[in-house]
Amino acid sequence: MPFYDYSLASGLLCGILFGYILESAGFGSACKLTAQFRFSDWSVLKVMFTAIVVAAVGLYALSSAGVIAYRDLYVPPAHLGGAAIGGVLIGAGFAVGGYCPGTAASALGSGRWDGLIFMIGMVVGVALFAAGYDTFGAWVNLGTIQTERLPELLGISEPVLLALFALLAAAIFWFGSRVERQQGGALTAEALDAR
Amino acid sequence: MKEPTNVPRPFWPPLVAGVALGVTVLFTFLLTGNGLGASGAFARTAAWLGGESAKTNAYLGAFWQNGHPLNNWIDWVVVGVFLGALLSAVNSGRFRWKLEGAAAIGTGQRIATAFLGGVLAGFGSRIAAGCTSGLGLSGGATLAVSAFVFLALFFVTGIVVSRMMPKGE
């Protein structure tokens, strides 16, 4: 493993599961998604961190068992400058437009046509990047370091790092839920209808 | 008054959604060798719409190297995300045909913010070579350094910029 199955069926299956879960979490709604940035709804951080911990622990367990090897998986290269600039722009885009690329598709699926407008904007954004590729292309590789993964960079063993991430996730749930209660609770599907 | 059938079912608790998403990311890695993503599909859409001028572009030309740009796994994922969300929304009574946020800031301004946000995200996703799902979530699952740099800047910028946005958006 892995199977390197890039067929249409594989893509649709992974996408349908992804979209079903995003909508079920409430991530087809710009109001709910952006409420995270105002700290009134912590669902984005809670779901994201839980998913990262679950998948990371799963990958670690499978690699320890010899089922998979990280070198056979796609680990994003450590272009830290590019990742930082992209993080700033996508974070700004999320605050302004209410979505990121995946959640925009989920929004359109749940009937929010601002998701479609966001997607049209993304295509225009890519076109601008392509038009100025002579300049912007170099930004992609800015700040590249050779160490791709955190355990090697920090010199912390993988199980310890995963345990720290799990603790961090638990802390996010505890603290986030506390703040949510003070602000009247996370946004419900019914509350969104009233908007 | 809303009909009883129109009452939406509650969202999943974040822990349930997070575990389900984590298992799906893991499953995707086993099936394909990479995690979930989305932004690549919009780059490929730009390459397709750009036609002849995209084929000669230093960046978009690469997407024409192996046949039609849209004939790619990442495009099926985004089509799947749309279908999965549709299935979930209809199934749970949460499907609403609306321009979300327009009630708070007006239709014209909401169209403008959705478009501008998309432009920023589309442009940014090409510099990061990924987005919240491809780099943040899937890269995070492999404990990639760049994923956590991305996520930190994503959240900090989101918090700062949302303070400048009109309320209710």
Tab-separated table of C-alpha atoms in Angstrom:
chain	number	residue	atom	x	y	z
A	1	MET	CA	0.000	0.000	0.000
A	2	PRO	CA	-0.930	2.682	-0.943
A	3	PHE	CA	-2.798	1.605	-4.083
A	4	TYR	CA	-2.166	4.825	-6.105
A	5	ASP	CA	-5.716	4.605	-7.401
A	6	TYR	CA	-6.368	7.874	-9.249
A	7	SER	CA	-9.439	6.648	-11.077
A	8	LEU	CA	-12.661	8.582	-11.467
A	9	ALA	CA	-14.357	6.243	-8.967
A	10	SER	CA	-11.604	6.830	-6.393
A	11	GLY	CA	-11.857	10.621	-6.747
A	12	LEU	CA	-15.641	10.651	-6.565
A	13	LEU	CA	-15.682	8.338	-3.543
A	14	CYS	CA	-13.136	10.379	-1.576
A	15	GLY	CA	-14.861	13.610	-2.591
A	16	ILE	CA	-18.365	12.446	-1.693
A	17	LEU	CA	-17.198	11.330	1.758
A	18	PHE	CA	-15.350	14.652	2.206
A	19	GLY	CA	-18.320	16.752	1.082
A	20	TYR	CA	-20.824	14.757	3.124
A	21	ILE	CA	-18.744	15.284	6.275
A	22	LEU	CA	-18.065	18.987	5.573
A	23	GLU	CA	-21.776	19.713	5.172
A	24	SER	CA	-22.672	17.605	8.201
A	25	ALA	CA	-20.207	19.606	10.306
A	26	GLY	CA	-21.874	22.827	9.135
A	27	PHE	CA	-19.004	23.772	6.842
A	28	GLY	CA	-21.261	24.560	3.900
A	29	SER	CA	-22.164	27.804	5.663
A	30	ALA	CA	-20.022	30.936	5.446
A	31	CYS	CA	-21.637	32.277	8.640
A	32	LYS	CA	-20.685	29.202	10.652
A	33	LEU	CA	-17.193	28.961	9.160
A	34	THR	CA	-16.251	32.602	9.740
A	35	ALA	CA	-17.688	32.574	13.273
A	36	GLN	CA	-14.481	30.716	14.186
A	37	PHE	CA	-12.445	33.841	13.493
A	38	ARG	CA	-14.674	35.807	15.887
A	39	PHE	CA	-14.367	32.962	18.430
A	40	SER	CA	-18.152	32.535	18.743
A	41	ASP	CA	-18.064	29.070	17.096
A	42	TRP	CA	-15.038	26.782	17.468
A	43	SER	CA	-16.208	24.013	15.141
A	44	VAL	CA	-13.535	24.695	12.499
A	45	LEU	CA	-10.615	24.309	14.910
A	46	LYS	CA	-12.236	21.377	16.715
A	47	VAL	CA	-12.993	19.403	13.550
A	48	MET	CA	-9.702	20.274	11.856
A	49	PHE	CA	-7.532	19.340	14.839
A	50	THR	CA	-9.457	16.145	15.561
A	51	ALA	CA	-9.126	15.087	11.919
A	52	ILE	CA	-5.385	15.842	11.838
A	53	VAL	CA	-4.774	13.892	15.066
A	54	VAL	CA	-6.885	10.901	13.968
A	55	ALA	CA	-5.271	10.732	10.504
A	56	ALA	CA	-1.754	11.354	11.859
A	57	VAL	CA	-2.102	8.649	14.522
A	58	GLY	CA	-3.528	6.296	11.880
A	59	LEU	CA	-0.640	6.955	9.481
A	60	TYR	CA	1.879	6.488	12.276
A	61	ALA	CA	0.272	3.207	13.378
A	62	LEU	CA	0.211	1.910	9.793
A	63	SER	CA	3.823	2.915	9.187
A	64	SER	CA	4.931	1.301	12.480
A	65	ALA	CA	3.134	-1.862	11.432
A	66	GLY	CA	4.973	-1.762	8.109
A	67	VAL	CA	1.767	-1.407	6.076
A	68	ILE	CA	2.818	1.925	4.544
A	69	ALA	CA	5.938	4.094	4.488
A	70	TYR	CA	5.962	7.891	4.595
A	71	ARG	CA	8.328	7.947	1.618
A	72	ASP	CA	5.535	6.375	-0.449
A	73	LEU	CA	3.075	9.104	0.581
A	74	TYR	CA	2.850	12.698	-0.545
A	75	VAL	CA	4.408	14.817	2.214
A	76	PRO	CA	4.246	18.493	1.170
A	77	PRO	CA	7.765	19.902	0.629
A	78	ALA	CA	8.938	22.413	3.246
A	79	HIS	CA	8.621	25.589	1.161
A	80	LEU	CA	7.944	27.504	4.364
A	81	GLY	CA	7.830	30.970	2.762
A	82	GLY	CA	5.367	29.850	0.109
A	83	ALA	CA	3.252	28.104	2.734
A	84	ALA	CA	3.276	31.267	4.870
A	85	ILE	CA	2.290	33.624	2.010
A	86	GLY	CA	-0.392	31.180	0.887
A	87	GLY	CA	-1.654	30.881	4.469
A	88	VAL	CA	-1.968	34.666	4.734
A	89	LEU	CA	-3.824	34.955	1.412
A	90	ILE	CA	-6.141	31.977	1.967
A	91	GLY	CA	-6.827	33.130	5.548
A	92	ALA	CA	-7.694	36.607	4.229
A	93	GLY	CA	-9.822	35.062	1.479
A	94	PHE	CA	-11.642	32.973	4.078
A	95	ALA	CA	-12.373	36.016	6.266
A	96	VAL	CA	-13.514	38.107	3.277
A	97	GLY	CA	-15.352	35.498	1.224
A	98	GLY	CA	-16.420	33.029	3.909
A	99	TYR	CA	-14.877	29.905	2.386
A	100	CYS	CA	-11.759	28.058	1.324
A	101	PRO	CA	-11.560	25.916	-1.832
A	102	GLY	CA	-13.089	22.728	-0.376
A	103	THR	CA	-15.774	24.394	1.719
A	104	ALA	CA	-16.879	26.529	-1.274
A	105	ALA	CA	-17.788	23.344	-3.167
A	106	SER	CA	-19.563	22.077	-0.050
A	107	ALA	CA	-21.453	25.400	0.197
A	108	LEU	CA	-22.691	25.139	-3.391
A	109	GLY	CA	-23.820	21.567	-2.692
A	110	SER	CA	-25.921	22.815	0.206
A	111	GLY	CA	-27.494	25.515	-1.970
A	112	ARG	CA	-25.331	28.498	-1.083
A	113	TRP	CA	-24.585	30.122	-4.396
A	114	ASP	CA	-22.075	32.492	-2.811
A	115	GLY	CA	-19.970	29.291	-2.842
A	116	LEU	CA	-20.194	29.300	-6.650
A	117	ILE	CA	-19.146	32.965	-6.786
A	118	PHE	CA	-16.201	32.152	-4.521
A	119	MET	CA	-15.195	29.333	-6.896
A	120	ILE	CA	-15.378	31.662	-9.917
A	121	GLY	CA	-13.166	34.065	-7.952
A	122	MET	CA	-10.671	31.259	-7.338
A	123	VAL	CA	-10.340	30.548	-11.055
A	124	VAL	CA	-9.683	34.275	-11.609
A	125	GLY	CA	-7.114	34.212	-8.791
A	126	VAL	CA	-5.288	31.307	-10.434
A	127	ALA	CA	-5.361	33.177	-13.768
A	128	LEU	CA	-3.773	36.236	-12.112
A	129	PHE	CA	-1.058	34.016	-10.644
A	130	ALA	CA	-0.447	32.435	-14.052
A	131	ALA	CA	-0.368	35.829	-15.799
A	132	GLY	CA	2.283	37.069	-13.359
A	133	TYR	CA	4.101	33.749	-13.083
A	134	ASP	CA	7.468	35.348	-13.943
A	135	THR	CA	7.227	37.238	-10.635
A	136	PHE	CA	4.991	35.051	-8.439
A	137	GLY	CA	6.461	31.709	-9.471
A	138	ALA	CA	9.551	32.335	-7.337
A	139	TRP	CA	7.391	32.899	-4.228
A	140	VAL	CA	6.379	29.224	-4.254
A	141	ASN	CA	9.877	28.039	-3.326
A	142	LEU	CA	10.716	30.762	-0.813
A	143	GLY	CA	12.142	29.715	2.526
A	144	THR	CA	12.713	26.087	1.628
A	145	ILE	CA	14.291	23.867	4.272
A	146	GLN	CA	15.380	20.270	3.808
A	147	THR	CA	13.534	18.805	6.805
A	148	GLU	CA	10.016	18.023	5.671
A	149	ARG	CA	8.460	16.603	8.828
A	150	LEU	CA	8.029	18.025	12.335
A	151	PRO	CA	9.445	15.086	14.351
A	152	GLU	CA	12.849	15.465	12.655
A	153	LEU	CA	12.779	19.281	12.765
A	154	LEU	CA	11.913	19.453	16.472
A	155	GLY	CA	13.887	16.374	17.473
A	156	ILE	CA	10.835	14.948	19.222
A	157	SER	CA	9.866	11.323	18.735
A	158	GLU	CA	6.706	10.768	16.750
A	159	PRO	CA	4.569	9.180	19.518
A	160	VAL	CA	5.431	12.033	21.911
A	161	LEU	CA	4.562	14.642	19.273
A	162	LEU	CA	1.272	12.898	18.499
A	163	ALA	CA	0.437	12.796	22.214
A	164	LEU	CA	1.156	16.544	22.427
A	165	PHE	CA	-1.142	17.173	19.457
A	166	ALA	CA	-3.889	15.083	21.075
A	167	LEU	CA	-3.509	17.148	24.268
A	168	LEU	CA	-3.671	20.339	22.214
A	169	ALA	CA	-6.866	19.090	20.545
A	170	ALA	CA	-8.378	18.335	23.949
A	171	ALA	CA	-7.389	21.816	25.151
A	172	ILE	CA	-9.047	23.378	22.072
A	173	PHE	CA	-12.276	21.469	22.823
A	174	TRP	CA	-12.255	22.481	26.486
A	175	PHE	CA	-11.362	26.133	25.951
A	176	GLY	CA	-13.433	26.539	22.767
A	177	SER	CA	-16.577	25.098	24.351
A	178	ARG	CA	-16.117	27.421	27.315
A	179	VAL	CA	-15.920	30.498	25.086
A	180	GLU	CA	-18.859	29.240	22.984
A	181	ARG	CA	-21.037	28.968	26.098
A	182	GLN	CA	-20.142	32.523	27.101
A	183	GLN	CA	-21.165	33.723	23.623
A	184	GLY	CA	-24.466	31.845	23.493
A	185	GLY	CA	-23.364	28.548	21.971
A	186	ALA	CA	-22.119	27.346	18.582
A	187	LEU	CA	-24.237	28.214	15.522
A	188	THR	CA	-26.968	25.637	14.887
A	189	ALA	CA	-28.629	24.804	11.574
A	190	GLU	CA	-31.851	26.364	12.878
A	191	ALA	CA	-30.078	29.556	13.926
A	192	LEU	CA	-28.642	29.856	10.409
A	193	ASP	CA	-32.180	29.729	8.956
A	194	ALA	CA	-33.116	32.768	11.010
A	195	ARG	CA	-30.353	34.836	9.399
B	1	MET	CA	-44.111	29.673	8.881
B	2	LYS	CA	-41.934	26.776	7.844
B	3	GLU	CA	-43.374	23.378	7.061
B	4	PRO	CA	-42.343	20.681	9.546
B	5	THR	CA	-40.367	18.850	6.851
B	6	ASN	CA	-38.256	21.969	6.387
B	7	VAL	CA	-36.881	21.955	9.929
B	8	PRO	CA	-33.167	21.240	9.576
B	9	ARG	CA	-31.556	18.390	11.474
B	10	PRO	CA	-28.704	19.519	13.755
B	11	PHE	CA	-25.106	19.473	12.532
B	12	TRP	CA	-22.904	16.602	13.690
B	13	PRO	CA	-20.989	17.280	16.924
B	14	PRO	CA	-17.449	18.501	16.050
B	15	LEU	CA	-15.846	15.404	17.609
B	16	VAL	CA	-17.923	13.077	15.395
B	17	ALA	CA	-17.240	15.138	12.259
B	18	GLY	CA	-13.538	15.399	13.128
B	19	VAL	CA	-13.103	11.641	13.631
B	20	ALA	CA	-15.047	10.925	10.414
B	21	LEU	CA	-12.899	13.420	8.506
B	22	GLY	CA	-9.679	11.997	9.956
B	23	VAL	CA	-10.672	8.453	8.960
B	24	THR	CA	-11.554	9.724	5.465
B	25	VAL	CA	-8.139	11.399	5.125
B	26	LEU	CA	-6.476	8.146	6.243
B	27	PHE	CA	-8.574	6.141	3.773
B	28	THR	CA	-7.647	8.583	0.970
B	29	PHE	CA	-3.922	8.166	1.772
B	30	LEU	CA	-4.242	4.368	1.592
B	31	LEU	CA	-6.190	4.504	-1.648
B	32	THR	CA	-4.081	7.084	-3.491
B	33	GLY	CA	-0.870	7.913	-1.605
B	34	ASN	CA	-1.975	11.492	-1.021
B	35	GLY	CA	-4.632	13.130	1.102
B	36	LEU	CA	-7.699	15.147	0.235
B	37	GLY	CA	-7.366	18.366	-1.713
B	38	ALA	CA	-9.431	20.867	-3.639
B	39	SER	CA	-7.519	23.863	-4.971
B	40	GLY	CA	-5.781	21.915	-7.736
B	41	ALA	CA	-9.153	21.477	-9.430
B	42	PHE	CA	-9.552	25.251	-9.749
B	43	ALA	CA	-6.063	25.611	-11.213
B	44	ARG	CA	-7.046	22.970	-13.765
B	45	THR	CA	-10.310	24.784	-14.453
B	46	ALA	CA	-8.307	27.952	-15.183
B	47	ALA	CA	-6.026	25.956	-17.495
B	48	TRP	CA	-9.073	24.578	-19.307
B	49	LEU	CA	-10.860	27.953	-19.653
B	50	GLY	CA	-7.621	29.624	-20.731
B	51	GLY	CA	-7.517	27.363	-23.788
B	52	GLU	CA	-4.751	28.176	-26.252
B	53	SER	CA	-3.278	30.992	-24.165
B	54	ALA	CA	-3.106	28.651	-21.146
B	55	LYS	CA	-1.259	26.011	-23.207
B	56	THR	CA	1.592	28.458	-23.827
B	57	ASN	CA	1.567	29.883	-20.282
B	58	ALA	CA	4.635	29.043	-18.187
B	59	TYR	CA	2.436	27.861	-15.290
B	60	LEU	CA	-0.850	26.621	-16.772
B	61	GLY	CA	0.782	24.853	-19.725
B	62	ALA	CA	1.850	21.985	-17.447
B	63	PHE	CA	-1.795	21.076	-16.836
B	64	TRP	CA	-2.186	20.351	-20.573
B	65	GLN	CA	0.785	17.932	-20.633
B	66	ASN	CA	-1.236	14.775	-19.892
B	67	GLY	CA	-4.426	15.261	-21.855
B	68	HIS	CA	-7.374	17.407	-20.861
B	69	PRO	CA	-6.686	19.390	-17.653
B	70	LEU	CA	-10.021	18.407	-16.115
B	71	ASN	CA	-9.417	14.678	-16.617
B	72	ASN	CA	-7.690	14.324	-13.248
B	73	TRP	CA	-8.342	12.774	-9.838
B	74	ILE	CA	-8.499	16.138	-8.018
B	75	ASP	CA	-11.328	17.301	-10.310
B	76	TRP	CA	-13.382	14.222	-9.441
B	77	VAL	CA	-12.764	14.955	-5.760
B	78	VAL	CA	-14.243	18.452	-6.057
B	79	VAL	CA	-17.218	17.140	-8.048
B	80	GLY	CA	-17.594	14.556	-5.271
B	81	VAL	CA	-17.457	17.231	-2.549
B	82	PHE	CA	-20.318	19.028	-4.282
B	83	LEU	CA	-22.327	15.793	-4.602
B	84	GLY	CA	-21.588	14.648	-1.048
B	85	ALA	CA	-22.602	18.014	0.396
B	86	LEU	CA	-25.767	17.985	-1.734
B	87	LEU	CA	-26.628	14.488	-0.516
B	88	SER	CA	-26.022	15.443	3.104
B	89	ALA	CA	-27.901	18.757	2.873
B	90	VAL	CA	-30.956	17.237	1.185
B	91	ASN	CA	-30.924	14.203	3.466
B	92	SER	CA	-30.822	16.362	6.605
B	93	GLY	CA	-33.297	19.019	5.469
B	94	ARG	CA	-30.515	21.610	5.508
B	95	PHE	CA	-30.482	22.413	1.778
B	96	ARG	CA	-31.173	26.153	1.342
B	97	TRP	CA	-30.964	27.919	-1.992
B	98	LYS	CA	-29.634	31.277	-0.850
B	99	LEU	CA	-26.852	33.811	-1.011
B	100	GLU	CA	-25.534	33.391	2.503
B	101	GLY	CA	-24.534	36.595	4.237
B	102	ALA	CA	-26.666	38.773	1.934
B	103	ALA	CA	-29.219	39.343	4.710
B	104	ALA	CA	-26.519	41.064	6.777
B	105	ILE	CA	-24.560	43.061	4.192
B	106	GLY	CA	-26.768	43.158	1.072
B	107	THR	CA	-26.720	41.155	-2.163
B	108	GLY	CA	-24.285	43.330	-4.096
B	109	GLN	CA	-21.740	43.490	-1.314
B	110	ARG	CA	-22.036	39.759	-0.625
B	111	ILE	CA	-21.365	38.920	-4.275
B	112	ALA	CA	-18.327	41.228	-4.160
B	113	THR	CA	-16.912	39.721	-0.937
B	114	ALA	CA	-17.458	36.130	-2.134
B	115	PHE	CA	-15.697	36.933	-5.409
B	116	LEU	CA	-12.810	38.837	-3.813
B	117	GLY	CA	-12.321	36.107	-1.200
B	118	GLY	CA	-12.173	33.559	-3.996
B	119	VAL	CA	-9.562	35.569	-5.895
B	120	LEU	CA	-7.360	35.758	-2.776
B	121	ALA	CA	-7.779	32.031	-2.092
B	122	GLY	CA	-7.165	31.007	-5.707
B	123	PHE	CA	-4.034	33.128	-5.951
B	124	GLY	CA	-2.795	32.057	-2.507
B	125	SER	CA	-3.383	28.381	-3.205
B	126	ARG	CA	-0.941	28.516	-6.119
B	127	ILE	CA	1.792	30.086	-3.971
B	128	ALA	CA	1.261	27.549	-1.175
B	129	ALA	CA	0.771	24.722	-3.710
B	130	GLY	CA	-2.274	23.683	-1.722
B	131	CYS	CA	-5.099	24.941	0.444
B	132	THR	CA	-6.741	24.303	3.804
B	133	SER	CA	-7.515	20.705	2.877
B	134	GLY	CA	-4.584	19.767	0.647
B	135	LEU	CA	-1.811	21.420	2.641
B	136	GLY	CA	-3.323	22.141	6.081
B	137	LEU	CA	-5.384	18.996	6.712
B	138	SER	CA	-3.661	16.339	4.603
B	139	GLY	CA	-0.170	17.782	5.068
B	140	GLY	CA	-0.891	18.102	8.786
B	141	ALA	CA	-1.741	14.396	8.894
B	142	THR	CA	1.758	13.593	7.603
B	143	LEU	CA	3.170	16.036	10.232
B	144	ALA	CA	4.614	18.195	7.453
B	145	VAL	CA	6.321	21.367	8.708
B	146	SER	CA	4.808	23.469	5.900
B	147	ALA	CA	1.279	22.423	6.901
B	148	PHE	CA	1.620	23.933	10.369
B	149	VAL	CA	3.284	27.099	9.056
B	150	PHE	CA	0.339	27.408	6.661
B	151	LEU	CA	-2.299	26.769	9.354
B	152	ALA	CA	-0.775	29.239	11.816
B	153	LEU	CA	-0.674	32.065	9.247
B	154	PHE	CA	-4.124	31.073	7.942
B	155	PHE	CA	-5.736	31.426	11.363
B	156	VAL	CA	-3.901	34.553	12.467
B	157	THR	CA	-4.695	36.345	9.188
B	158	GLY	CA	-8.298	35.144	9.277
B	159	ILE	CA	-8.756	36.563	12.772
B	160	VAL	CA	-7.163	39.909	11.864
B	161	VAL	CA	-9.020	40.355	8.564
B	162	SER	CA	-12.409	39.288	9.939
B	163	ARG	CA	-12.167	42.192	12.398
B	164	MET	CA	-12.174	44.543	9.403
B	165	MET	CA	-15.200	42.875	7.820
B	166	PRO	CA	-18.816	44.063	8.242
B	167	LYS	CA	-20.536	42.186	11.063
B	168	GLY	CA	-22.831	39.258	10.372
B	169	GLU	CA	-20.781	38.196	7.377
